[in-house]
PDB file of C-alpha atoms in Angstrom:
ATOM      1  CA  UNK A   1       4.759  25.284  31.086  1.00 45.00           C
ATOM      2  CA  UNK A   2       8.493  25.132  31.046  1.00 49.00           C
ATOM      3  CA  UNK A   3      10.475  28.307  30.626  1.00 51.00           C
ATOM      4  CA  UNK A   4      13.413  26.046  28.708  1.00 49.00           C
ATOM      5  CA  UNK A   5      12.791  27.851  25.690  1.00 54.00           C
ATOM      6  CA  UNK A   6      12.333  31.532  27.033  1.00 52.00           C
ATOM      7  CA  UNK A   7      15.595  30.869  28.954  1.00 47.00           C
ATOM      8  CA  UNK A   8      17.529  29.429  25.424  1.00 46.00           C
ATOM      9  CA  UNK A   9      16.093  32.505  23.862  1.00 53.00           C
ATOM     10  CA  UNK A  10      17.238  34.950  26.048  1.00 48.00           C
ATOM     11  CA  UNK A  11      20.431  33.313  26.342  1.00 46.00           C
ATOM     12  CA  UNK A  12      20.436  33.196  22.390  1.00 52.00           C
ATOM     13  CA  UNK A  13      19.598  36.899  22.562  1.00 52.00           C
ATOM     14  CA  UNK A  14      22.603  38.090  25.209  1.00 50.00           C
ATOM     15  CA  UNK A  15      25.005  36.405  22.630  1.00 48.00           C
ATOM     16  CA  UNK A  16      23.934  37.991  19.754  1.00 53.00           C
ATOM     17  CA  UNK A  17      23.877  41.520  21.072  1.00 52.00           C
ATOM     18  CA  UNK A  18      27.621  40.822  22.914  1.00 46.00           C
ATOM     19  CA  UNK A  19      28.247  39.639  18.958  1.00 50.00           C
ATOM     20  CA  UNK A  20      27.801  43.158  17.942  1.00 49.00           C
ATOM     21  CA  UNK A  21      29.942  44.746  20.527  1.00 44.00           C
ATOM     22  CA  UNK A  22      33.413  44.508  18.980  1.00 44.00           C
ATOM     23  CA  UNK A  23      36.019  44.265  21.615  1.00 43.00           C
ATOM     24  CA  UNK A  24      36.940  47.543  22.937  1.00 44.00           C
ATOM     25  CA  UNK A  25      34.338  49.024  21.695  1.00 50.00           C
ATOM     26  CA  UNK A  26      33.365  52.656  22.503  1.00 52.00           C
ATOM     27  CA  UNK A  27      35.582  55.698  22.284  1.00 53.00           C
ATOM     28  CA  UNK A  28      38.617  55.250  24.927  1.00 53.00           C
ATOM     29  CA  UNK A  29      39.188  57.851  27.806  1.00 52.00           C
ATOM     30  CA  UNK A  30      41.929  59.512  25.754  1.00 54.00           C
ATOM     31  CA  UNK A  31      39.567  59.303  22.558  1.00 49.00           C
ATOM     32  CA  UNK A  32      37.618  61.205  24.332  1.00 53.00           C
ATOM     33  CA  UNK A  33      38.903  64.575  22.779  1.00 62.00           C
ATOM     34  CA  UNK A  34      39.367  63.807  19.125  1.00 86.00           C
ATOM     35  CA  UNK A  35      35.333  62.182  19.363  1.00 93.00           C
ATOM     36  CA  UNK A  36      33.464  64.246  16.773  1.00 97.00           C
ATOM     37  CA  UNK A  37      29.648  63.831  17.246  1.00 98.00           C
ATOM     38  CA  UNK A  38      27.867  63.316  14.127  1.00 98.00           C
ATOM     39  CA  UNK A  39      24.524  64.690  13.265  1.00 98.00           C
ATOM     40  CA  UNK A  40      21.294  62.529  13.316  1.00 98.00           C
ATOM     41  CA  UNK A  41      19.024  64.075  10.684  1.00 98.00           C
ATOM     42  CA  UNK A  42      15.818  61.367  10.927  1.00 98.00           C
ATOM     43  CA  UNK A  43      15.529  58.658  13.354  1.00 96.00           C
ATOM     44  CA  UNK A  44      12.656  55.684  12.650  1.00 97.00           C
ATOM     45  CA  UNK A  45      12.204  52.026  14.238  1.00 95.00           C
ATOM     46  CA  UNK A  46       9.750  49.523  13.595  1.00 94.00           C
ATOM     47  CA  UNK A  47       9.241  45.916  14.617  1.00 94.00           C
ATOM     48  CA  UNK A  48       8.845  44.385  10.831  1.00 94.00           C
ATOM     49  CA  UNK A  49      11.569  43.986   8.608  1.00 93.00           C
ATOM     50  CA  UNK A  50      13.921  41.479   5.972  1.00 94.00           C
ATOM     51  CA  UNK A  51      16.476  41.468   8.553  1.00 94.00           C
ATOM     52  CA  UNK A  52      16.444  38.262  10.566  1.00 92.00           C
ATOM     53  CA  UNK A  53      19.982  38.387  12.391  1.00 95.00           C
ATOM     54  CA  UNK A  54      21.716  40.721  14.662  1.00 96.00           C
ATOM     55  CA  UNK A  55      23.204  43.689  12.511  1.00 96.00           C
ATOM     56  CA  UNK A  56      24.760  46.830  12.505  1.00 98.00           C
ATOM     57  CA  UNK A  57      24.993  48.328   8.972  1.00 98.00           C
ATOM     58  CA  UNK A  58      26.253  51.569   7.117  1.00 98.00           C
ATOM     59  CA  UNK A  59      23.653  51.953   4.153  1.00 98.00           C
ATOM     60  CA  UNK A  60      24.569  54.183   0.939  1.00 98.00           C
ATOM     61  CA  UNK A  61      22.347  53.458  -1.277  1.00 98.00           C
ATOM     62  CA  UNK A  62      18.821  52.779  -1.966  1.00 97.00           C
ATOM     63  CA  UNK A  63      19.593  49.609  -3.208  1.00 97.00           C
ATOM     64  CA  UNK A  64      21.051  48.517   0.308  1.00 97.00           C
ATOM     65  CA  UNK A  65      17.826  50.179   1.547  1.00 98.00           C
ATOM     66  CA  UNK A  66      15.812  48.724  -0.188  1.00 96.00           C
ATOM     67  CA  UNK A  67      17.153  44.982   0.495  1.00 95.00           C
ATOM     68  CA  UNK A  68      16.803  45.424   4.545  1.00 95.00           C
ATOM     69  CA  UNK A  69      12.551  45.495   4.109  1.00 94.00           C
ATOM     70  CA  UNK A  70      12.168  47.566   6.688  1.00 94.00           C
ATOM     71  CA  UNK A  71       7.987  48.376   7.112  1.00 88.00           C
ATOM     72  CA  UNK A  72       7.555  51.461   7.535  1.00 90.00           C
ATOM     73  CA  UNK A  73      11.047  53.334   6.895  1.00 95.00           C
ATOM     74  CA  UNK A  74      11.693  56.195   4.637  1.00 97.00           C
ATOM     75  CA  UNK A  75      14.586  56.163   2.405  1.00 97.00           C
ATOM     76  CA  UNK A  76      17.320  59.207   2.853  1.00 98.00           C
ATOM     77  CA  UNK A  77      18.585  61.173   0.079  1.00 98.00           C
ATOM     78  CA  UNK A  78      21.579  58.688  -0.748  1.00 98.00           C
ATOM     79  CA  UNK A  79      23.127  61.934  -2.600  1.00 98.00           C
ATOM     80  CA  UNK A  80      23.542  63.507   0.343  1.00 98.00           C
ATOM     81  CA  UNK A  81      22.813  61.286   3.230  1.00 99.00           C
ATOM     82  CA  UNK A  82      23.832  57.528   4.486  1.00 99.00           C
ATOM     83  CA  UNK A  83      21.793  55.568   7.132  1.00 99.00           C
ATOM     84  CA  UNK A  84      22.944  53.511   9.615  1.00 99.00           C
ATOM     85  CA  UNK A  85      20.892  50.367  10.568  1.00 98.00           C
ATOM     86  CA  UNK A  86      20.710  48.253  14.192  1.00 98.00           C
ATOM     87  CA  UNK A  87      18.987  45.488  14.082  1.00 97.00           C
ATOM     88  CA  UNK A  88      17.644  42.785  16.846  1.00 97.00           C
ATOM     89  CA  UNK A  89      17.775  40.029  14.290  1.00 96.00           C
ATOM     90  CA  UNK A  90      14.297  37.794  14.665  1.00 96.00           C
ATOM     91  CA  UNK A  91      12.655  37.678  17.886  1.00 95.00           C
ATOM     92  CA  UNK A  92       9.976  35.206  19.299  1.00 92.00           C
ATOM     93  CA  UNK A  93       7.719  38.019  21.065  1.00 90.00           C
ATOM     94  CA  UNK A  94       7.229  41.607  21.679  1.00 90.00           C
ATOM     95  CA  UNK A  95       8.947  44.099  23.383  1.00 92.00           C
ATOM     96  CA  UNK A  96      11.987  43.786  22.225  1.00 94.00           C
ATOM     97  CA  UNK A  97      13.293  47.264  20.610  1.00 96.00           C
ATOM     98  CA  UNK A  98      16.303  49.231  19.962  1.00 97.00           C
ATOM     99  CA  UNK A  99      17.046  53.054  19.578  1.00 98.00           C
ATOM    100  CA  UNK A 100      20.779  54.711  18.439  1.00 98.00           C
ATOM    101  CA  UNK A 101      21.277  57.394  21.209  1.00 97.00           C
ATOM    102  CA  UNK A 102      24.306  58.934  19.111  1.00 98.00           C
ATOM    103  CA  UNK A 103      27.268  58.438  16.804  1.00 98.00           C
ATOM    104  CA  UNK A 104      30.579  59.281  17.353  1.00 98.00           C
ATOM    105  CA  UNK A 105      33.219  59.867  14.800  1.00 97.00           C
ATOM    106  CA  UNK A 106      37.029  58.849  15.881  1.00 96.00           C
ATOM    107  CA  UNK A 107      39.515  58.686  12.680  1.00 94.00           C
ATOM    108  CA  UNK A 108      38.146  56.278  10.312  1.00 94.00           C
ATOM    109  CA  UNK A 109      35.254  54.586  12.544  1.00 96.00           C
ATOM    110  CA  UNK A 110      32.323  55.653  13.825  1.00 98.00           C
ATOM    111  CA  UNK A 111      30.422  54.512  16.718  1.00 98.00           C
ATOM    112  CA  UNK A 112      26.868  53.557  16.913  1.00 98.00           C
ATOM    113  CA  UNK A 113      25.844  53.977  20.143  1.00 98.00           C
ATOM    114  CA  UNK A 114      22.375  52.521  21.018  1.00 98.00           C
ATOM    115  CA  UNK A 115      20.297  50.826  23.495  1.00 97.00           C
ATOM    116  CA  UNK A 116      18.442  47.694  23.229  1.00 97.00           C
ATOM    117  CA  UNK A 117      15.562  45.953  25.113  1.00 95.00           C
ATOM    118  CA  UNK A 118      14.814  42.577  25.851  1.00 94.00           C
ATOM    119  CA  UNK A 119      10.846  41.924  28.443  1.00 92.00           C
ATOM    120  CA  UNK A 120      11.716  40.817  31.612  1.00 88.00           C
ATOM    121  CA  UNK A 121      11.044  37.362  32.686  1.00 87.00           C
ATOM    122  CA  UNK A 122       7.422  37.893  33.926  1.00 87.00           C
ATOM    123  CA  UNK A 123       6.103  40.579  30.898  1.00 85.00           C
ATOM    124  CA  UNK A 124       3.323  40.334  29.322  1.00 85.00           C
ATOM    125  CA  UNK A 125       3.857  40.219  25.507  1.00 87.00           C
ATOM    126  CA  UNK A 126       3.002  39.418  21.999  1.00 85.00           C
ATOM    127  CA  UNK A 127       3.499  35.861  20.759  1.00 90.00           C
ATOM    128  CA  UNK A 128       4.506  36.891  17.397  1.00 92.00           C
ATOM    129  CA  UNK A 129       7.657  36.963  15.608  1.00 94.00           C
ATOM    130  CA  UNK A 130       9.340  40.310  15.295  1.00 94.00           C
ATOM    131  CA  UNK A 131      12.699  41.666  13.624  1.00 95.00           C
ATOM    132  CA  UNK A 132      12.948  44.808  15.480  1.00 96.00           C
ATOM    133  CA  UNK A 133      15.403  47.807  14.099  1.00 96.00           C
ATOM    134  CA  UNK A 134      16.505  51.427  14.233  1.00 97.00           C
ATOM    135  CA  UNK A 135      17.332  53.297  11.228  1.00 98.00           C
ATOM    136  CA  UNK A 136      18.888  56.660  11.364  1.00 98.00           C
ATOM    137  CA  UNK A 137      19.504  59.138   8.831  1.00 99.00           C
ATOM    138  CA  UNK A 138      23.115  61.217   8.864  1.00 99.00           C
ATOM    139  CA  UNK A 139      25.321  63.728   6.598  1.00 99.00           C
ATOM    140  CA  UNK A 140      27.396  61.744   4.167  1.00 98.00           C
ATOM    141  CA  UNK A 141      29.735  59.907   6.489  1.00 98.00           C
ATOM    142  CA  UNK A 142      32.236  58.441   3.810  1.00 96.00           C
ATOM    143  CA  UNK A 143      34.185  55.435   4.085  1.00 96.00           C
ATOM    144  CA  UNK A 144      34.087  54.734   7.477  1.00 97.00           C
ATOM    145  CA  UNK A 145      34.598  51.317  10.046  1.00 97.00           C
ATOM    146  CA  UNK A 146      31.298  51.052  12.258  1.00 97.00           C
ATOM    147  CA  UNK A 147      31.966  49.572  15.278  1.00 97.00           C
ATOM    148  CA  UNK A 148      29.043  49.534  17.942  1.00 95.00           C
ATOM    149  CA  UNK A 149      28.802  51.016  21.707  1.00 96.00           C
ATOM    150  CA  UNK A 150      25.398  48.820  22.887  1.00 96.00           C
ATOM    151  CA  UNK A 151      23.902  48.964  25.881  1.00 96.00           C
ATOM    152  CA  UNK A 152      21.684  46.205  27.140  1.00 95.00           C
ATOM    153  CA  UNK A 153      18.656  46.767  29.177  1.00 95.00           C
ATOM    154  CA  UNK A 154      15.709  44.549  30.518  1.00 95.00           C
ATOM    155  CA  UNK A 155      11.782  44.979  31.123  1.00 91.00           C
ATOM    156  CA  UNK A 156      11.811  48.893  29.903  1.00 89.00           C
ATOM    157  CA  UNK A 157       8.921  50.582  28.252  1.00 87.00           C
ATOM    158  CA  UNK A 158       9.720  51.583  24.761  1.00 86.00           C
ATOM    159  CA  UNK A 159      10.786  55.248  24.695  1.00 86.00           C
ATOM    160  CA  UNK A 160       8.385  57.257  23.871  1.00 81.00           C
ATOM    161  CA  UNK A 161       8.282  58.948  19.803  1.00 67.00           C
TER     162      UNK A 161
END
């Protein structure tokens, strides 16, 4: 069986993470100091949802919520709380996932850190088509630029709840 198509994929998959990274992303060494931290209230993931391309997302409303499909995910209290959504886009197999590790407030933007998963080249997975995301749950962050801090990793077991 020829690994043409695992290879396109993965190569698909590298492009459309680095498409999320905006250039110079990340908090600079002399950011470092002004970098506020920002609370994350709920955290949730899931491999299911309406979301089939790479996407990092500020969500206000339950409208927005409601529009990303996401099986599984609990609304925040929009009144109080936003959400902020990364998502792998659609996948051809398992073990793919992605978790936000922290957000960092500098000025106007915020960054989204988060790491993201592809199976190595010899895993064993699911042949089924996934969409996987992490949803998070924050104070009110206001108008606000995300920009995202991704890290890429291969072959790792999902963290654990």
């Amino acid at each position: 069986m020829s690994s043409l198509p695992r290879t396109v994929g993965l190569l698909a998959l590298s492009f459309a993470l680095l498409s999320l990274v905006a250039c110079g992303s990340g908090p600079k060494d002399g950011d470092a100091s002004v970098a506020e931290p920002i609370a994350i209230l709920a955290h949730q993931h899931g491999q299911q949802s309406e979301v089939s391309f790479p996407a990092v997302k500020h969500i206000t409303s339950a409208e927005q919520f409601e529009d990303l499909g996401l099986a599984g995910a609990e609304p925040a209290v929009f009144d109080t709380e936003d959400m902020v959504l990364v998502a792998l886009g659609q996948q051809n197999t398992g073990g793919h996932w992605v978790r936000i590790t922290g957000l960092q407030r500098v000025g106007d933007s915020v960054y989204v850190q988060a790491t993201v998963n592809r199976p190595g080249e010899d895993a064993a997975t699911t042949q089924a088509l996934t969409q996987p995301y992490c949803i998070i749950t924050t104070p009110k962050l206001g108008d606000v630029e995300l920009r995202s801090d991704i890290t890429s990793v291969v072959g790792m077991d999902t963290p654990a709840e």
